[in-house]
Coordinates of C-alpha atoms in Angstrom, one line a residue:
Chain L
M1 CA 134.9 259.2 7.1
K2 CA 133.5 262.1 9.1
E3 CA 131.3 261.5 12.2
L4 CA 128.4 263.8 13.0
V5 CA 126.6 263.2 16.3
V6 CA 123.2 264.8 16.6
I7 CA 121.9 265.5 20.2
S8 CA 119.4 267.9 21.7
G9 CA 119.4 268.2 25.4
K10 CA 115.6 268.5 25.5
G11 CA 113.8 265.6 23.9
G12 CA 111.3 265.9 21.0
T13 CA 113.1 268.7 19.1
G14 CA 113.2 266.8 15.8
K15 CA 116.6 265.2 16.2
T16 CA 115.7 261.8 14.6
S17 CA 113.8 263.4 11.7
L18 CA 116.8 265.5 10.9
V19 CA 119.2 262.5 11.1
G20 CA 117.0 260.6 8.7
S21 CA 117.0 263.5 6.3
F22 CA 120.7 263.8 6.5
A23 CA 121.0 260.1 5.7
A24 CA 119.0 260.7 2.5
L25 CA 121.1 263.7 1.5
A26 CA 124.5 262.3 2.4
G27 CA 124.8 259.8 -0.5
S28 CA 127.2 257.6 1.3
A29 CA 126.7 257.1 5.0
V30 CA 126.6 254.6 7.8
L31 CA 124.0 255.3 10.5
A32 CA 124.1 254.7 14.2
D33 CA 120.9 255.0 16.4
C34 CA 122.4 255.7 19.8
D35 CA 119.1 256.6 21.4
V36 CA 119.0 253.0 22.7
D37 CA 116.0 253.3 25.0
A38 CA 113.8 255.1 22.4
S39 CA 115.1 254.0 19.1
D40 CA 113.0 255.7 16.4
L41 CA 115.3 255.9 13.4
P42 CA 114.2 252.3 12.3
I43 CA 110.6 253.5 12.0
I44 CA 111.4 255.7 9.0
L45 CA 114.3 253.7 7.6
D46 CA 112.7 250.3 7.4
P47 CA 115.8 248.3 8.3
Q48 CA 116.4 244.8 7.1
V49 CA 118.2 243.1 10.0
R50 CA 121.4 241.3 8.8
E51 CA 123.0 240.6 12.1
R52 CA 121.6 240.5 15.6
S53 CA 123.7 240.2 18.8
D54 CA 122.8 240.0 22.5
F55 CA 124.2 242.7 24.7
L56 CA 125.4 241.1 27.9
Q57 CA 126.6 243.7 30.2
G58 CA 126.9 244.0 34.0
H59 CA 125.5 241.6 36.6
H60 CA 122.5 241.1 38.9
A61 CA 122.9 239.5 42.2
R62 CA 120.7 236.5 43.0
V63 CA 120.1 235.0 46.4
S64 CA 119.7 231.2 46.5
A65 CA 116.5 230.7 48.4
D66 CA 117.7 227.2 49.5
T67 CA 121.0 228.4 51.0
C68 CA 120.0 231.8 52.5
V69 CA 119.8 231.8 56.3
G70 CA 118.0 235.1 56.5
C71 CA 120.8 236.9 58.4
G72 CA 120.3 240.1 56.3
V73 CA 124.0 241.1 56.2
C74 CA 123.5 241.5 52.4
Q75 CA 120.7 244.0 53.0
S76 CA 122.9 246.0 55.4
V77 CA 125.6 246.6 52.8
C78 CA 123.4 247.3 49.8
R79 CA 123.5 251.0 48.9
F80 CA 120.8 250.6 46.2
D81 CA 117.9 249.4 48.4
A82 CA 117.8 246.3 46.1
I83 CA 117.6 243.6 48.7
R84 CA 114.2 242.8 50.1
G85 CA 113.4 240.5 53.1
D86 CA 110.3 238.9 51.5
G87 CA 111.9 235.8 49.9
P88 CA 110.3 232.4 50.5
A89 CA 110.8 230.4 53.7
N90 CA 113.3 227.5 53.8
T91 CA 114.6 225.0 56.3
F92 CA 116.9 227.7 57.9
S93 CA 114.6 230.7 58.1
K94 CA 111.0 231.8 57.9
R95 CA 112.1 234.7 55.7
T96 CA 114.9 234.7 53.2
F97 CA 116.2 237.6 51.2
R98 CA 115.8 238.3 47.5
V99 CA 117.2 240.9 45.0
D100 CA 115.0 243.3 43.1
P101 CA 116.7 243.1 39.7
L102 CA 115.5 246.5 38.6
A103 CA 117.2 248.2 41.6
C104 CA 120.4 246.0 41.6
E105 CA 123.4 247.7 40.1
G106 CA 125.5 244.5 40.1
C107 CA 128.2 245.8 42.4
G108 CA 128.7 242.5 44.2
A109 CA 129.0 244.0 47.7
C110 CA 126.3 241.6 49.0
Q111 CA 128.1 238.6 47.5
Q112 CA 131.3 239.6 49.3
V113 CA 129.7 239.7 52.7
C114 CA 127.3 236.7 52.5
P115 CA 128.5 234.2 55.2
R116 CA 126.8 231.3 53.4
N117 CA 128.0 232.1 49.8
A118 CA 124.3 232.1 48.9
I119 CA 124.6 235.0 46.5
A120 CA 125.6 234.6 42.9
L121 CA 126.3 237.4 40.3
E122 CA 124.7 236.5 37.0
P123 CA 125.4 238.3 33.7
V124 CA 122.5 240.4 32.5
L125 CA 121.0 240.4 29.0
A126 CA 120.7 244.2 28.9
G127 CA 119.5 244.5 25.4
Q128 CA 120.2 243.6 21.7
W129 CA 122.0 245.4 19.0
F130 CA 121.6 245.0 15.2
I131 CA 123.3 245.7 12.0
S132 CA 120.7 246.4 9.3
A133 CA 120.6 247.4 5.7
T134 CA 118.5 250.5 4.8
R135 CA 117.8 252.4 1.6
F136 CA 120.6 254.9 2.6
G137 CA 123.3 252.5 3.8
F138 CA 123.9 250.3 6.8
M139 CA 122.6 251.2 10.2
V140 CA 123.6 250.0 13.6
H141 CA 120.9 250.2 16.2
A142 CA 119.9 248.6 19.5
R143 CA 117.1 247.9 21.9
L144 CA 117.8 248.3 25.6
G145 CA 115.7 245.9 27.7
P146 CA 113.0 247.4 30.0
G147 CA 114.6 249.4 32.8
G148 CA 118.0 248.5 31.4
Q149 CA 121.2 249.7 33.0
N150 CA 124.5 250.4 31.2
S151 CA 122.8 252.3 28.4
G152 CA 126.1 254.2 28.0
K153 CA 127.9 251.0 27.4
L154 CA 125.4 249.9 24.8
V155 CA 125.7 253.3 23.1
S156 CA 129.5 252.8 23.0
Q157 CA 129.0 249.3 21.5
V158 CA 126.7 250.6 18.8
R159 CA 129.1 253.5 17.9
R160 CA 132.1 251.2 17.8
K161 CA 130.3 248.8 15.4
A162 CA 129.2 251.7 13.3
H163 CA 132.8 253.0 13.1
D164 CA 134.0 249.6 11.9
L165 CA 131.3 249.4 9.3
A166 CA 131.9 253.0 8.1
R167 CA 135.5 252.1 7.6
T168 CA 135.0 248.8 5.8
Q169 CA 132.3 250.4 3.6
S170 CA 134.5 253.5 2.9
A171 CA 131.4 255.6 3.8
G172 CA 131.8 259.3 3.6
F173 CA 129.8 260.0 6.7
L174 CA 128.9 258.4 10.0
L175 CA 125.6 259.9 11.2
V176 CA 124.8 259.3 14.9
D177 CA 121.4 259.9 16.4
G178 CA 122.0 260.6 20.1
S179 CA 119.7 260.6 23.0
P180 CA 118.2 263.5 25.0
G181 CA 119.7 264.7 28.3
I182 CA 123.3 265.1 29.3
G183 CA 123.9 261.8 31.2
C184 CA 125.8 258.6 30.4
P185 CA 124.3 257.7 27.0
V186 CA 124.9 261.2 25.7
I187 CA 128.5 261.3 27.0
A188 CA 129.1 258.0 25.4
S189 CA 127.8 259.2 22.1
V190 CA 129.6 262.6 21.8
A191 CA 133.1 261.7 23.1
G192 CA 135.6 262.0 20.3
A193 CA 133.1 262.9 17.6
D194 CA 134.2 265.1 14.6
L195 CA 131.2 267.4 15.0
V196 CA 128.1 267.6 17.2
L197 CA 124.9 269.1 16.0
M198 CA 122.7 270.4 18.7
V199 CA 119.0 270.5 17.6
T200 CA 116.8 272.7 19.8
E201 CA 113.5 274.5 19.7
P202 CA 112.7 278.2 20.5
T203 CA 111.1 277.6 23.9
P204 CA 112.4 278.4 27.4
S205 CA 113.0 274.7 27.9
G206 CA 114.9 274.4 24.6
A207 CA 117.1 277.4 25.6
H208 CA 117.7 276.1 29.1
D209 CA 118.5 272.6 28.0
L210 CA 120.8 273.9 25.2
Q211 CA 123.0 275.7 27.7
R212 CA 123.6 272.4 29.5
V213 CA 124.5 270.6 26.3
V214 CA 126.7 273.5 25.3
A215 CA 128.5 273.1 28.6
L216 CA 128.8 269.4 27.9
V217 CA 130.4 269.7 24.5
R218 CA 132.8 272.3 25.9
H219 CA 133.6 269.9 28.7
F220 CA 134.5 267.2 26.3
K221 CA 136.1 269.6 23.8
V222 CA 134.0 268.6 20.8
P223 CA 133.3 271.0 17.9
A224 CA 129.6 271.8 17.7
M225 CA 126.9 273.6 15.7
V226 CA 123.4 274.5 16.6
C227 CA 120.1 274.2 14.6
V228 CA 116.8 275.8 15.9
N229 CA 113.9 273.6 14.7
R230 CA 110.4 275.1 14.5
W231 CA 112.1 278.5 14.7
D232 CA 109.0 280.4 13.6
L233 CA 107.1 279.3 16.7
N234 CA 109.0 282.1 18.5
P235 CA 111.5 284.0 16.3
A236 CA 112.8 286.1 19.2
Q237 CA 113.6 283.0 21.3
A238 CA 115.2 281.4 18.2
A239 CA 117.5 284.4 17.9
H240 CA 118.2 284.4 21.6
I241 CA 119.2 280.7 21.4
E242 CA 121.6 281.3 18.5
A243 CA 123.1 284.2 20.5
I244 CA 123.7 281.9 23.5
A245 CA 125.4 279.4 21.3
F246 CA 127.4 282.0 19.4
E247 CA 128.8 283.4 22.7
A248 CA 130.1 279.9 23.4
G249 CA 131.8 279.8 20.0
I250 CA 129.1 277.6 18.4
V251 CA 127.8 278.8 15.1
A252 CA 124.3 278.1 13.7
A253 CA 123.9 275.5 11.0
G254 CA 120.6 277.0 10.0
R255 CA 116.9 277.1 11.0
V256 CA 114.1 274.8 10.2
R257 CA 110.5 276.0 10.1
V258 CA 107.3 274.5 11.7
D259 CA 105.5 272.1 9.4
D260 CA 103.3 269.1 9.9
V261 CA 105.3 267.3 7.1
F262 CA 107.4 266.0 10.0
D263 CA 104.4 264.0 11.3
R264 CA 103.3 263.0 7.8
A265 CA 106.7 261.7 6.9
Q266 CA 106.8 259.5 10.0
R267 CA 103.5 258.0 9.1
Q268 CA 104.6 257.2 5.6
K269 CA 107.9 255.9 7.0
L270 CA 109.8 258.4 5.0
T271 CA 112.4 261.0 5.9
V272 CA 111.2 264.7 5.6
V273 CA 113.4 265.4 2.5
E274 CA 111.9 262.4 0.7
M275 CA 108.5 264.0 0.8
A276 CA 107.4 266.2 -2.1
S277 CA 109.4 269.4 -2.4
T278 CA 108.7 271.6 0.6
D279 CA 110.1 274.7 2.2
V280 CA 111.1 272.6 5.2
G281 CA 113.0 270.3 2.8
R282 CA 114.9 273.3 1.6
D283 CA 115.6 274.4 5.2
I284 CA 117.0 271.0 5.9
R285 CA 119.2 270.9 2.8
R286 CA 120.7 274.2 3.7
V287 CA 121.5 272.9 7.2
W288 CA 123.1 269.8 5.7
I289 CA 125.2 271.9 3.3
N290 CA 126.5 274.0 6.3
I291 CA 127.3 270.9 8.2
R292 CA 129.3 269.4 5.3
A293 CA 131.2 272.7 4.9
R294 CA 132.1 272.7 8.6
L295 CA 133.1 269.1 8.5
D296 CA 135.4 269.8 5.5
G297 CA 136.8 272.8 7.3
L298 CA 137.5 270.8 10.5
A299 CA 139.2 268.0 8.4
Q300 CA 141.6 270.6 6.9
E301 CA 142.4 272.1 10.4
K302 CA 143.2 268.7 11.8
P303 CA 146.9 268.0 11.6
S304 CA 147.1 264.7 9.7
Chain A
M1 CA 99.7 259.7 47.0
R2 CA 102.7 259.9 44.7
I3 CA 102.0 260.0 40.9
A4 CA 104.9 260.0 38.5
V5 CA 104.4 261.6 35.1
A6 CA 106.6 259.7 32.5
S7 CA 106.9 259.4 28.8
G8 CA 108.9 257.2 26.4
K9 CA 109.8 259.9 24.0
G10 CA 111.2 263.3 25.0
G11 CA 109.1 266.3 24.1
A12 CA 105.8 264.5 24.5
G13 CA 104.4 267.2 26.8
K14 CA 105.4 265.6 30.1
T15 CA 106.5 268.8 31.8
T16 CA 103.6 270.8 30.5
I17 CA 101.1 268.2 31.8
A18 CA 102.9 267.6 35.1
T19 CA 103.1 271.3 36.0
S20 CA 99.5 271.9 34.9
L21 CA 98.2 269.0 37.1
A22 CA 100.3 270.2 40.1
V23 CA 99.1 273.8 39.9
I24 CA 95.4 272.8 39.5
A25 CA 95.7 270.3 42.4
A26 CA 97.1 273.0 44.6
E27 CA 94.3 275.4 43.5
R28 CA 91.8 272.7 44.6
G29 CA 93.3 272.9 48.1
L30 CA 95.3 269.7 48.0
T31 CA 98.7 269.9 49.7
T32 CA 100.8 269.4 46.6
T33 CA 104.5 268.7 46.0
F34 CA 106.2 268.9 42.7
L35 CA 109.4 266.9 42.3
D36 CA 111.4 267.5 39.1
C37 CA 113.3 264.3 38.7
D38 CA 114.3 265.0 35.1
V39 CA 117.7 265.9 36.6
E40 CA 119.6 266.0 33.3
E41 CA 117.3 268.7 31.9
P42 CA 114.8 269.9 34.6
N43 CA 112.3 272.4 33.1
G44 CA 109.5 272.5 35.6
H45 CA 111.0 275.6 37.3
L46 CA 110.8 277.6 34.0
F47 CA 107.0 277.5 34.3
L48 CA 106.4 277.3 38.1
H49 CA 109.0 280.0 39.0
P50 CA 109.7 278.6 42.4
A51 CA 111.5 280.6 45.1
L52 CA 114.4 278.3 45.8
C53 CA 115.7 278.7 49.3
Q54 CA 117.5 275.5 50.0
K55 CA 120.3 273.9 48.2
Q56 CA 121.8 270.5 49.0
V57 CA 124.9 269.2 47.3
V58 CA 124.5 265.6 46.2
N59 CA 127.6 263.5 46.8
V60 CA 128.5 260.0 45.9
P61 CA 130.9 258.3 48.3
V62 CA 134.0 257.4 46.3
P63 CA 137.1 255.6 47.6
Q64 CA 140.3 257.4 48.4
L65 CA 143.5 255.4 48.7
D66 CA 146.0 255.7 51.5
E67 CA 149.0 254.6 49.4
K68 CA 151.3 254.0 52.2
T69 CA 149.0 251.6 54.0
C70 CA 148.2 249.9 50.7
R71 CA 151.9 249.4 49.9
D72 CA 152.6 248.2 53.5
H73 CA 150.1 245.4 52.8
G74 CA 151.7 244.6 49.5
V75 CA 149.1 246.1 47.1
C76 CA 146.9 243.0 47.0
G77 CA 144.6 244.3 44.2
R78 CA 141.4 243.0 45.8
C79 CA 139.7 246.4 45.5
G80 CA 140.2 246.3 41.7
Q81 CA 138.8 242.8 41.5
A82 CA 135.8 243.8 43.6
C83 CA 134.9 246.9 41.5
H84 CA 132.5 246.0 38.7
F85 CA 132.6 249.4 37.2
S86 CA 136.3 249.9 36.4
A87 CA 136.4 252.8 38.9
I88 CA 139.4 251.2 40.6
V89 CA 142.0 249.6 38.4
C90 CA 145.1 247.9 39.8
L91 CA 148.1 247.4 37.5
G92 CA 151.0 245.8 39.3
D93 CA 151.6 248.0 42.3
V94 CA 149.7 251.0 40.9
V95 CA 146.1 251.6 42.0
V96 CA 144.1 254.2 40.1
V97 CA 140.7 255.5 41.2
N98 CA 138.4 257.2 38.7
P99 CA 135.6 258.8 40.7
D100 CA 133.5 259.5 37.5
L101 CA 133.0 255.8 37.0
C102 CA 132.3 255.0 40.7
H103 CA 128.7 254.0 41.6
G104 CA 129.5 254.5 45.3
C105 CA 128.6 250.9 46.1
G106 CA 131.3 250.4 48.7
A107 CA 132.4 247.0 47.4
C108 CA 136.1 248.1 47.3
I109 CA 136.0 249.2 50.9
L110 CA 134.5 245.8 52.0
A111 CA 137.2 244.0 50.0
C112 CA 140.2 245.9 51.3
P113 CA 141.9 243.8 54.0
A114 CA 144.2 246.7 55.1
N115 CA 141.7 249.5 55.6
A116 CA 143.7 251.4 53.1
L117 CA 140.5 252.9 51.4
K118 CA 138.2 255.4 52.9
E119 CA 135.2 257.0 51.4
V120 CA 135.2 260.7 50.5
P121 CA 132.3 262.7 49.0
H122 CA 132.4 263.3 45.2
R123 CA 129.9 265.8 44.0
T124 CA 127.5 264.8 41.2
G125 CA 124.8 267.4 41.4
V126 CA 122.5 269.5 43.6
V127 CA 118.9 269.4 44.9
E128 CA 117.3 272.8 45.1
S129 CA 114.0 273.2 46.9
G130 CA 111.5 275.8 48.0
Q131 CA 108.0 277.0 47.3
A132 CA 106.2 277.8 44.1
G133 CA 103.0 279.6 45.2
A134 CA 101.1 276.9 47.1
L135 CA 103.3 274.1 45.7
R136 CA 106.2 272.6 47.6
F137 CA 108.9 272.3 45.0
A138 CA 112.2 270.5 44.5
Q139 CA 114.4 269.8 41.6
G140 CA 117.6 267.9 41.0
L141 CA 120.3 269.1 38.8
L142 CA 123.0 266.7 37.5
D143 CA 126.4 268.4 37.2
V144 CA 127.4 268.7 33.6
G145 CA 129.9 266.0 32.7
Q146 CA 128.6 263.6 35.3
A147 CA 127.2 260.4 33.9
M148 CA 124.9 259.0 36.6
A149 CA 121.6 260.6 37.3
S150 CA 120.2 258.1 39.7
P151 CA 121.9 259.3 42.9
V152 CA 120.5 262.8 42.3
I153 CA 117.1 261.5 41.6
R154 CA 117.2 259.5 44.8
R155 CA 117.9 262.6 46.8
V156 CA 115.1 264.6 45.2
K157 CA 112.7 261.8 46.1
E158 CA 114.1 261.8 49.7
W159 CA 113.4 265.5 50.0
G160 CA 109.8 264.9 48.8
A161 CA 109.3 262.1 51.4
Q162 CA 110.2 264.4 54.3
E163 CA 107.3 265.6 56.4
V164 CA 104.9 263.7 54.1
P165 CA 101.6 265.5 54.1
A166 CA 98.4 263.7 53.3
G167 CA 98.5 265.3 49.9
L168 CA 99.6 264.7 46.4
T169 CA 103.1 264.5 45.0
I170 CA 103.7 264.9 41.3
V171 CA 107.0 263.5 40.0
D172 CA 108.3 264.8 36.7
A173 CA 110.3 261.7 35.4
P174 CA 113.0 261.7 32.8
P175 CA 112.0 260.4 29.3
G176 CA 113.0 256.9 28.2
T177 CA 113.1 253.5 29.8
A178 CA 116.6 253.3 31.2
C179 CA 117.8 253.5 34.8
P180 CA 117.0 257.2 35.5
T181 CA 113.4 256.7 34.5
V182 CA 113.2 253.6 36.6
E183 CA 114.7 255.4 39.6
A184 CA 112.2 258.3 39.3
V185 CA 109.2 256.1 38.9
R186 CA 110.1 253.6 41.6
G187 CA 108.0 253.9 44.7
S188 CA 105.2 255.9 43.0
D189 CA 101.6 254.8 43.6
F190 CA 100.6 255.4 40.1
V191 CA 102.1 256.6 36.8
L192 CA 100.6 258.8 34.1
L193 CA 102.3 258.0 30.8
V194 CA 102.2 261.0 28.4
V195 CA 102.0 259.6 24.9
E196 CA 102.8 261.8 21.9
A197 CA 100.4 260.7 19.3
T198 CA 102.9 260.3 16.5
P199 CA 104.5 257.1 15.2
F200 CA 107.7 257.9 17.2
G201 CA 105.8 258.8 20.3
L202 CA 103.6 255.8 20.2
H203 CA 106.5 253.4 19.6
D204 CA 108.5 254.9 22.5
A205 CA 105.4 254.9 24.8
A206 CA 104.9 251.2 24.1
L207 CA 108.5 250.6 25.3
A208 CA 107.9 252.7 28.4
A209 CA 104.7 250.7 29.1
D210 CA 106.7 247.5 29.0
T211 CA 109.1 249.0 31.6
L212 CA 106.3 250.1 33.9
E213 CA 104.8 246.6 33.6
A214 CA 108.2 245.1 34.6
L215 CA 108.3 247.4 37.5
G216 CA 104.8 246.4 38.6
V217 CA 103.5 250.0 38.7
R218 CA 100.0 250.8 37.8
A219 CA 99.7 253.3 35.0
A220 CA 97.3 255.1 32.7
A221 CA 98.0 257.0 29.5
V222 CA 97.1 260.4 28.2
L223 CA 97.4 260.8 24.4
N224 CA 98.8 264.3 23.7
R225 CA 98.8 266.3 20.5
V226 CA 96.1 264.2 18.9
D227 CA 95.4 265.2 15.3
R228 CA 92.9 264.0 12.8
F229 CA 95.0 261.0 11.8
V230 CA 95.1 259.6 15.3
E231 CA 91.5 260.6 15.8
A232 CA 90.6 258.3 13.0
G233 CA 92.2 255.5 14.9
R234 CA 95.0 254.9 12.5
G235 CA 98.6 254.7 13.7
I236 CA 97.8 253.7 17.2
T237 CA 97.4 250.0 16.5
E238 CA 100.4 250.0 14.2
F239 CA 102.8 251.8 16.6
G240 CA 101.2 251.8 20.0
G241 CA 101.5 248.2 21.1
A242 CA 100.7 247.8 24.7
I243 CA 98.6 250.8 25.1
L244 CA 96.1 249.5 22.6
R245 CA 96.3 245.9 23.8
G246 CA 94.0 247.3 26.4
T247 CA 96.3 246.9 29.3
M248 CA 96.5 250.6 29.9
P249 CA 93.5 252.9 30.2
V250 CA 93.6 256.1 28.2
L251 CA 92.4 258.9 30.5
A252 CA 92.3 261.7 28.0
R253 CA 93.1 262.7 24.4
I254 CA 94.5 266.2 24.2
P255 CA 94.2 267.7 20.7
A256 CA 97.2 269.2 18.9
D257 CA 96.9 273.0 19.5
R258 CA 99.2 275.6 18.1
Q259 CA 98.1 278.1 20.8
V260 CA 99.3 275.7 23.5
A261 CA 102.7 275.4 21.7
E262 CA 103.0 279.1 21.4
A263 CA 102.2 279.8 25.0
Y264 CA 104.8 277.2 26.0
A265 CA 107.3 278.8 23.6
R266 CA 106.7 282.2 25.4
G267 CA 107.3 280.5 28.8
Q268 CA 103.7 280.7 29.9
M269 CA 101.8 277.9 31.4
P270 CA 99.2 277.0 28.7
I271 CA 96.5 276.5 31.4
G272 CA 96.8 280.2 32.1
V273 CA 96.2 281.4 28.6
V274 CA 94.3 278.7 26.7
P275 CA 90.9 278.0 28.4
R276 CA 90.2 274.8 26.4
F277 CA 93.5 273.4 27.5
R278 CA 92.8 274.3 31.2
Q279 CA 89.5 272.5 31.0
A280 CA 91.2 269.4 29.5
M281 CA 93.7 269.5 32.4
E282 CA 91.0 270.0 35.0
R283 CA 89.1 266.9 33.7
L284 CA 92.4 264.9 33.4
L285 CA 93.3 265.6 37.1
T286 CA 89.8 264.5 38.3
R287 CA 90.0 261.3 36.3
L288 CA 93.6 260.6 37.2
L289 CA 92.9 261.0 41.0
E290 CA 89.9 258.8 40.7
V291 CA 91.7 256.0 38.9
A292 CA 94.9 256.3 41.0
R293 CA 92.9 256.1 44.2
R294 CA 91.0 253.2 43.0
E295 CA 94.1 251.3 41.9
A296 CA 95.9 252.2 45.1
A297 CA 93.1 250.9 47.3

């Protein structure tokens, strides 16, 4: 099984549409949607949920409004500005303290210092994750709760499950849809991957953000390729981006042209390559062939 | 007044709209500050070309162990028990600190009975600030390889809060619904949610709307890259959830426009080269300020 992780730096470059298309082309794949706070792969893959699990991760502090004496020591140690002095009055104090769960990082500093033991740490339901059947194989996906923390840990959980499934299914490929940016969910999705595909667009933002993901994959020493989507929007910028990547030892997997078939496919809940034969479909096939060749090459290089 | 510009999906047009609104507000004589809180991938500077004259390193305080003091007190292991992030792990008489996992909460310092831990700065990014024409400008940059964006975002917001003028602050927030988005939006008077009018965009915007509701922040939407399909009213009800439940007003519908995309691809601000887009942004700013002031009052 070979694992391809698709990331982009900048959002909205067509990452998810390409992952969906690769799934259609791969023949035997397990999918993982690691963009857990904007999970869009299910929209085009019509997943039939087979297994659903709660993702309990981290804690939130809660002040007992009956026990709090309003001393405020908790507030003085909180580094996250999560403790507010506007809780309800009780027999000890006109104002008690309360925790803003969206600011609380669950560190427990407040619990340690509370002289009345009025603070409890409660486990947080940070989201849910699912194993689903799709027309191209199994998919592991997730939904982070609103304002959820620990998205990196949820990503790791999704990836771990997808690895297990890919092994038991003897799938040829594990295709991972990553999230934009370079922070914790991205780090959690690229670490240890066989190959990372960076999908970008020929704009100054695309070029700028790509340099930061290039630095990231080098930092984690993961082999990578680049794909410029909508390249004909600005051919010179597309070439510039490929040159930046090449200098960093990252070869191009191919270019994909601008076409509104991306939007039409979404509406029909299909992947781009399932739409009637198009030039874009051929572009994507070419990219996939190059990726497969690179994955094969890497597998041969790897001492077994 | 602080207005955050957010989006569920990346690439919805957040930076284009945020920079356009900031520039137009400044042209109208408002004292305007632009804070780029998309610290993983800040792009506002590519269009606003600020002269950056100040640079502040962002540090998270991480524990450093004085091994001798620790051993003298018998390596009690309380710091490891106190740490909820696995940044301090105690195995027998070995204590290992991993700064990359540390949230800088200080719980280990409070737990150590021997004063064997002290906090030292661990760099996670920088805040760069200066002036872009009439705009006050600051952006955060998370160091590559660092996982936690929130401390950098907090520092950008602190910079913006200094010498608060009675003007307008536009916050460019990171996409999504996770902790960086929450940190960027927290404390704003109002949020403009940029919604890409595609099934993916509408779906992600609905999730972002839920997060804003949980945060208790007032918000309005702008539908971006609207094409005939969305114009006909299809798609939105199927994918748009909250926005169409009527809980969030839609301030403008910006049509899909290849000229805007090409200007952006050349690194130009579309308001400078596509007059119809400038008009749309002028109208959007007027409506946004009206609605935000009414909601804030």
